[in-house]
Coordinates of C-alpha atoms in Angstrom, one line a residue:
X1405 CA 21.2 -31.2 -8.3
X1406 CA 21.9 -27.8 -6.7
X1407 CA 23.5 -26.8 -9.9
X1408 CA 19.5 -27.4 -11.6
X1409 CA 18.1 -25.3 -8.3
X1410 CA 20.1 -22.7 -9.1
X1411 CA 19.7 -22.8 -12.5
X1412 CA 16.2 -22.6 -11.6
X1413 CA 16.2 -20.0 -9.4
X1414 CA 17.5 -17.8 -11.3
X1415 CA 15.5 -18.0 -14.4
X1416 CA 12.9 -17.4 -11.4
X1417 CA 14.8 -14.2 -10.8
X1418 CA 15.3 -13.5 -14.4
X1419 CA 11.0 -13.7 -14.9
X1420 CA 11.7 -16.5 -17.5
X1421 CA 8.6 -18.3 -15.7
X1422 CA 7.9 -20.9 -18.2
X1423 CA 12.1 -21.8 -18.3
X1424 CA 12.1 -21.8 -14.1
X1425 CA 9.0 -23.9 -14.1
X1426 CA 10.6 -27.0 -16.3
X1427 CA 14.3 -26.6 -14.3
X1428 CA 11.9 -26.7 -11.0
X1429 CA 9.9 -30.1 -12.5
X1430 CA 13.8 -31.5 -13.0
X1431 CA 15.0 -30.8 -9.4
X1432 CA 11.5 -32.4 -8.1
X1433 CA 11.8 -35.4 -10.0
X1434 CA 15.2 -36.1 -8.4
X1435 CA 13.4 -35.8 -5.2
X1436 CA 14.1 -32.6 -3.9
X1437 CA 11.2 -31.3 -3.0
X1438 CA 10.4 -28.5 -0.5
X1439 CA 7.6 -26.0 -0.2
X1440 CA 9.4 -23.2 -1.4
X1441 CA 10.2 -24.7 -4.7
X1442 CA 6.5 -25.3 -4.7
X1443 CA 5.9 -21.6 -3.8
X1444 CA 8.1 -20.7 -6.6
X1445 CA 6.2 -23.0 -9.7
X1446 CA 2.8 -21.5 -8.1
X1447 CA 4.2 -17.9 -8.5
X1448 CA 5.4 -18.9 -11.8
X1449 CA 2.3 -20.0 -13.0
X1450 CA 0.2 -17.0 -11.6
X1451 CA 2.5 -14.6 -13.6
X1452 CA 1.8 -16.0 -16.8
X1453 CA -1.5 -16.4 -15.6
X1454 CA -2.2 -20.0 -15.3
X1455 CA -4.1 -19.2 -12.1
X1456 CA -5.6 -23.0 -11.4
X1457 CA -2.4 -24.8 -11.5
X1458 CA -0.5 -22.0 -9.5
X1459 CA -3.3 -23.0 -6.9
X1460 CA -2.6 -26.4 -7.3
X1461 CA 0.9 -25.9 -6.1
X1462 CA 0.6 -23.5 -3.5
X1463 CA -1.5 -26.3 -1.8
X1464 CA 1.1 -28.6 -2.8
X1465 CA 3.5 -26.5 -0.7
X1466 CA 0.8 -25.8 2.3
X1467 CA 0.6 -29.3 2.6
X1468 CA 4.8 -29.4 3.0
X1469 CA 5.1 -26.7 5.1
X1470 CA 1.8 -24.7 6.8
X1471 CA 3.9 -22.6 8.6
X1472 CA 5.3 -20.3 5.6
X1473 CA 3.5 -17.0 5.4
X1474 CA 3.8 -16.4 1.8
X1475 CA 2.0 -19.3 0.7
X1476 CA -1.1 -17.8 2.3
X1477 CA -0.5 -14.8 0.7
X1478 CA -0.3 -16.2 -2.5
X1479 CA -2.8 -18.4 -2.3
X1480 CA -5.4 -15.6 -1.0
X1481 CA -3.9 -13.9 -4.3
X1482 CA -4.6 -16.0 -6.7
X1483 CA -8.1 -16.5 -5.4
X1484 CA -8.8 -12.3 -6.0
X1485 CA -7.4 -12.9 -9.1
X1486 CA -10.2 -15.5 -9.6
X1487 CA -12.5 -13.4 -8.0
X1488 CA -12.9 -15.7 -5.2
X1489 CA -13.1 -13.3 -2.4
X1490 CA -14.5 -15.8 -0.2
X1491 CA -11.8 -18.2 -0.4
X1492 CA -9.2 -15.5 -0.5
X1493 CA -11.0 -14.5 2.7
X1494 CA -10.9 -18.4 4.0
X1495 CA -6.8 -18.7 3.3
X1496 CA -6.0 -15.3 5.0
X1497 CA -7.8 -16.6 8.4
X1498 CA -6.0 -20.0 7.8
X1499 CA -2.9 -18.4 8.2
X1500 CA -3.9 -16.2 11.0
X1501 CA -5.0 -18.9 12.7
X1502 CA -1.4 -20.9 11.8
X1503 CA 0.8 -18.1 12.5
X1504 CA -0.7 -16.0 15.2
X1505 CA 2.6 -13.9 15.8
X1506 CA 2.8 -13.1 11.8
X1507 CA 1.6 -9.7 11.2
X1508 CA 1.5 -8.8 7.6
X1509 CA -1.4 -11.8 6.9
X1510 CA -3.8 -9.7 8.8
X1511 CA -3.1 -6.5 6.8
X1512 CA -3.9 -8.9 3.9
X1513 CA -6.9 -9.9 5.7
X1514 CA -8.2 -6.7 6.6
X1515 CA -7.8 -4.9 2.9
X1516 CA -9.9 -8.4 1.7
X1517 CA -13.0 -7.3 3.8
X1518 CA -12.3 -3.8 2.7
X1519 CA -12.7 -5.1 -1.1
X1520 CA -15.7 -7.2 0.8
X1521 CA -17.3 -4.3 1.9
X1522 CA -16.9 -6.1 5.4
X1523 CA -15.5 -2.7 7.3
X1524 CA -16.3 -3.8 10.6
X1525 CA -14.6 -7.1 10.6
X1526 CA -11.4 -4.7 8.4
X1527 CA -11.5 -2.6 11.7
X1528 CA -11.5 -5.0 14.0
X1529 CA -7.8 -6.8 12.2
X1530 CA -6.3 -3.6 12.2
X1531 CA -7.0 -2.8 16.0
X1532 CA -5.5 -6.1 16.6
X1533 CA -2.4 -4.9 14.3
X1534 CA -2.1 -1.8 16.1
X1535 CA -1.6 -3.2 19.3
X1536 CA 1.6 -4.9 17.9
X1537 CA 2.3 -1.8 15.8
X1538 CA 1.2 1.2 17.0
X1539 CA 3.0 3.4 14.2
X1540 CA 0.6 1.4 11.6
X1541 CA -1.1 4.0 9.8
X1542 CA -3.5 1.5 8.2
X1543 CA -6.4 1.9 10.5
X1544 CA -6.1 5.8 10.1
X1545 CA -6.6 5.5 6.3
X1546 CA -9.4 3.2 6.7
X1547 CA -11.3 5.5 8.8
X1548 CA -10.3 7.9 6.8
X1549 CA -12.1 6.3 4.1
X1550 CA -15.1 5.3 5.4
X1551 CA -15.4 9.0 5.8
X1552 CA -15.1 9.1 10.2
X1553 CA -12.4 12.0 9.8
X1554 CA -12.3 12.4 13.6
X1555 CA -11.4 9.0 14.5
X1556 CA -8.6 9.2 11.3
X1557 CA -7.4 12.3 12.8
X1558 CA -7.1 10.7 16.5
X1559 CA -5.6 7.8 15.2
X1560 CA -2.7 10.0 13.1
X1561 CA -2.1 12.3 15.9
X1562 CA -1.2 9.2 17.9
X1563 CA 0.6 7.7 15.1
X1564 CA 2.5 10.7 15.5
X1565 CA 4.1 9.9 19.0
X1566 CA 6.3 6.9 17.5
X1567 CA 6.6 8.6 13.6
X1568 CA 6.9 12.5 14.4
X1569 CA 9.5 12.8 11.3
X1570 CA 7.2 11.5 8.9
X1571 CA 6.1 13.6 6.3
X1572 CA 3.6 10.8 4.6
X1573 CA 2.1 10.8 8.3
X1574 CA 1.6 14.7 8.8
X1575 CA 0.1 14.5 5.3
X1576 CA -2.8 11.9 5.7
X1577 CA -3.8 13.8 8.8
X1578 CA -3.8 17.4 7.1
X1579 CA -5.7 15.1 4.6
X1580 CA -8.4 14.2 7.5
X1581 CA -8.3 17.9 9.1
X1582 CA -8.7 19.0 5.3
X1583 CA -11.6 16.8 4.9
X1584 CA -13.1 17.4 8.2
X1585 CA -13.4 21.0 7.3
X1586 CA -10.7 22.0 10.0
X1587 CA -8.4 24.1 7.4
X1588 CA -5.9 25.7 9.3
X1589 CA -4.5 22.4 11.1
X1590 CA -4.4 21.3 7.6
X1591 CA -2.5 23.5 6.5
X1592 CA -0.4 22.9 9.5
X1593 CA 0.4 19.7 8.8
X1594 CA 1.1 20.2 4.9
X1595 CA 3.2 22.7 6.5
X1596 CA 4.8 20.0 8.6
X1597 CA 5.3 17.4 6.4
X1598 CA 7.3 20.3 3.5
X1599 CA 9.6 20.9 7.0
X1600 CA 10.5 17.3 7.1
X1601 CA 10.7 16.5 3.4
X1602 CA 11.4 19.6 1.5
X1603 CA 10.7 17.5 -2.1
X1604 CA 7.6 16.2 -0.7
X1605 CA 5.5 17.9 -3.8
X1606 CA 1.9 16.7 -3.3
X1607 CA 2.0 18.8 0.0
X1608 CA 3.1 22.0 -1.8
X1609 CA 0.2 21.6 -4.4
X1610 CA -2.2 20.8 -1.1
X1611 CA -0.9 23.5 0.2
X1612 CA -1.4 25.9 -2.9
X1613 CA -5.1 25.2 -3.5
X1614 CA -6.0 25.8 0.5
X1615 CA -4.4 29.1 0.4
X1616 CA -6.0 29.8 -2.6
X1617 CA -9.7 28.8 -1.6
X1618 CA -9.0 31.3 2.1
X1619 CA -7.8 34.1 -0.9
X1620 CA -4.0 34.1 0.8
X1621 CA -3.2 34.7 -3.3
X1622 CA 0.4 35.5 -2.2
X1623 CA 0.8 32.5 -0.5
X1624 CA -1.0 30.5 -2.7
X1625 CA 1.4 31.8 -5.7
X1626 CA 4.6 30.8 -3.4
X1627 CA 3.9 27.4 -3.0
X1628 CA 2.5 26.9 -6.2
X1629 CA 5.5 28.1 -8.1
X1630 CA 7.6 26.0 -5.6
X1631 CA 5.0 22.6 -7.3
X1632 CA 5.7 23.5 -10.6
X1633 CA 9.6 23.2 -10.0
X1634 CA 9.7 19.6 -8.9
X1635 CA 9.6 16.5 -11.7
X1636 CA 6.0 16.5 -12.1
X1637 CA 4.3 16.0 -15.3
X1638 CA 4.7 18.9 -17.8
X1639 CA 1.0 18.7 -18.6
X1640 CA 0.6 19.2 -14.7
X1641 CA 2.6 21.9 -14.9
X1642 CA 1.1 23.6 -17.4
X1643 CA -2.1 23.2 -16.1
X1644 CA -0.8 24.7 -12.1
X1645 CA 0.9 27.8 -14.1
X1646 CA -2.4 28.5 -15.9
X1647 CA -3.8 28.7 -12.6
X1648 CA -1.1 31.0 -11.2
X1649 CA -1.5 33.6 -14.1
X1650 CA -5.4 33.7 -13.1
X1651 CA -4.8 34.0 -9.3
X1652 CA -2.0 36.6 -10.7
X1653 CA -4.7 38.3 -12.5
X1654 CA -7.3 38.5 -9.8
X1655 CA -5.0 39.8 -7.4
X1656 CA -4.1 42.8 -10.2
X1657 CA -8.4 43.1 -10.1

C-alpha cells in the first residue's frame, strides 16, 4: 500500500488531480486513512473546482485530526471561493481557537474581515500577531490602507528596529511618508531601500516622479534612466523615456 500513496502523492505533485484523487480512494479503501490524505483529495477537488466535495473532505479530515493548520486554511478557502465569507470567517476562528500558538490562521483571519469590511476586528488580529512578531509588517499596510498614514508610518519605523536591511520595509514607509504629504522622508526611504537592494526598481521609478514633481529635473532624469535599465516591460519603458525627453525638454526651456 505505500507503493499506491506514493503513487498518489506524486500525481498530487505532478497536478494530475483527477489521477491523485482515484490512487487516494485505493489507498483509503485498504484502510489507510489519515487526515492528510483527506487534505490532499479536498485540495484536489478545489483545483479542478469541485468546491462542495473538496469541503466534504476537509471535514472529513477535521474530524481525524483538528489540530492540523492547513485544513482550516483550506477549508476557509474554499468557502471565499463560494463566497461564503461568513463561514470562511467561522473556520478561521475555529482554528484560532484550536491552535492558539499557530500564527499564520490569524493573518488568514484578519485579511477575511479586511474582504468583510470588518477593519476593527482585522486590527485587533494583527495587534495580537505583532506581539508574537513584531517584524510583521501586516498591520502597517492595513493602516496604511485604511488611509491612517501616521499610525502606518509609526508602525514601519518600529518594524524597522528588527528589519533595518529591508528594502520592501523602507519602501512601504516612504510609501506612507509619500502619502502623508511628508516628501523628503520619502524620498529618504526610497533612498534607503535602492542602498540596500540596488535592483529594487519600483523605488528608482518612486523616486523619479518625486524628484520630478519638487522640479530636481537632474535628479529626476538620473534615477529615471537608472528604471528604464532594469527588466521592466518595454511598453513601460517606452512610456518612462517619453517622459525623460519632456523633462529633457523643459529643463532646455
Amino acid at each position: 500500500m505505500s507503493e499506491m500513496l506514493d503513487k498518489a502523492l506524486e500525481l498530487f505533485k505532478e497536478r494530475k488531480y483527477k489521477e491523485a484523487i482515484d490512487a487516494f480512494h485505493v489507498v483509503l479503501e485498504n484502510g489507510d486513512e489519515s487526515a492528510e490524505i483527506y487534505n490532499n483529495i479536498a485540495v484536489s477537488y478545489s483545483n479542478l473546482g469541485d468546491l462542495p466535495s473538496a469541503e466534504k473532505f476537509c471535514h472529513k479530515a477535521l474530524k481525524i485530526n483538528p489540530n492540523l493548520p492547513q485544513l482550516y486554511l483550506n477549508l476557509s478557502d474554499i468557502y471565499y471561493r463560494m463566497k461564503e465569507i461568513a463561514l470562511a470567517i467561522d473556520c478561521l476562528q475555529a482554528g484560532e481557537l484550536a491552535l492558539p500558538e499557530n500564527t499564520v490562521i490569524p493573518h488568514y483571519l484578519a485579511r477575511m474581515y479586511m474582504e468583510d469590511a470588518q477593519v476593527d476586528l482585522a486590527i485587533d488580529e494583527l495587534e495580537r500577531i505583532l506581539e508574537k512578531e513584531p517584524e510583521n509588517y501586516d498591520l502597517a499596510r492595513a493602516y496604511y490602507e485604511m488611509g491612517n498614514y501616521e499610525a502606518a508610518i509609526a508602525n514601519f519605523e518600529n518594524i524597522l528596529e528588527f528589519k533595518d536591511q529591508n528594502e520592501l520595509i523602507y519602501f512601504f514607509l516612504a510609501e506612507a511618508y509619500e502619502a502623508n504629504d511628508e516628501i523628503d522622508k520619502a524620498i529618504s526611504n526610497y533612498l534607503k531601500a535602492t542602498a540596500v537592494n540596488d535592483k529594487f526598481h519600483p523605488a528608482f521609478k518612486k523616486l523619479g516622479m518625486l524628484f520630478m514633481a519638487r522640479g530636481d529635473f537632474d535628479d529626476a532624469i538620473e534615477y529615471f534612466e537608472d528604471y528604464i535599465n532594469f527588466d521592466i516591460p518595454q511598453e513601460e519603458k517606452d512610456s518612462v523615456g517619453k517622459l525623460i525627453a519632456r523633462i529633457q525638454t523643459k529643463k532646455g526651456n
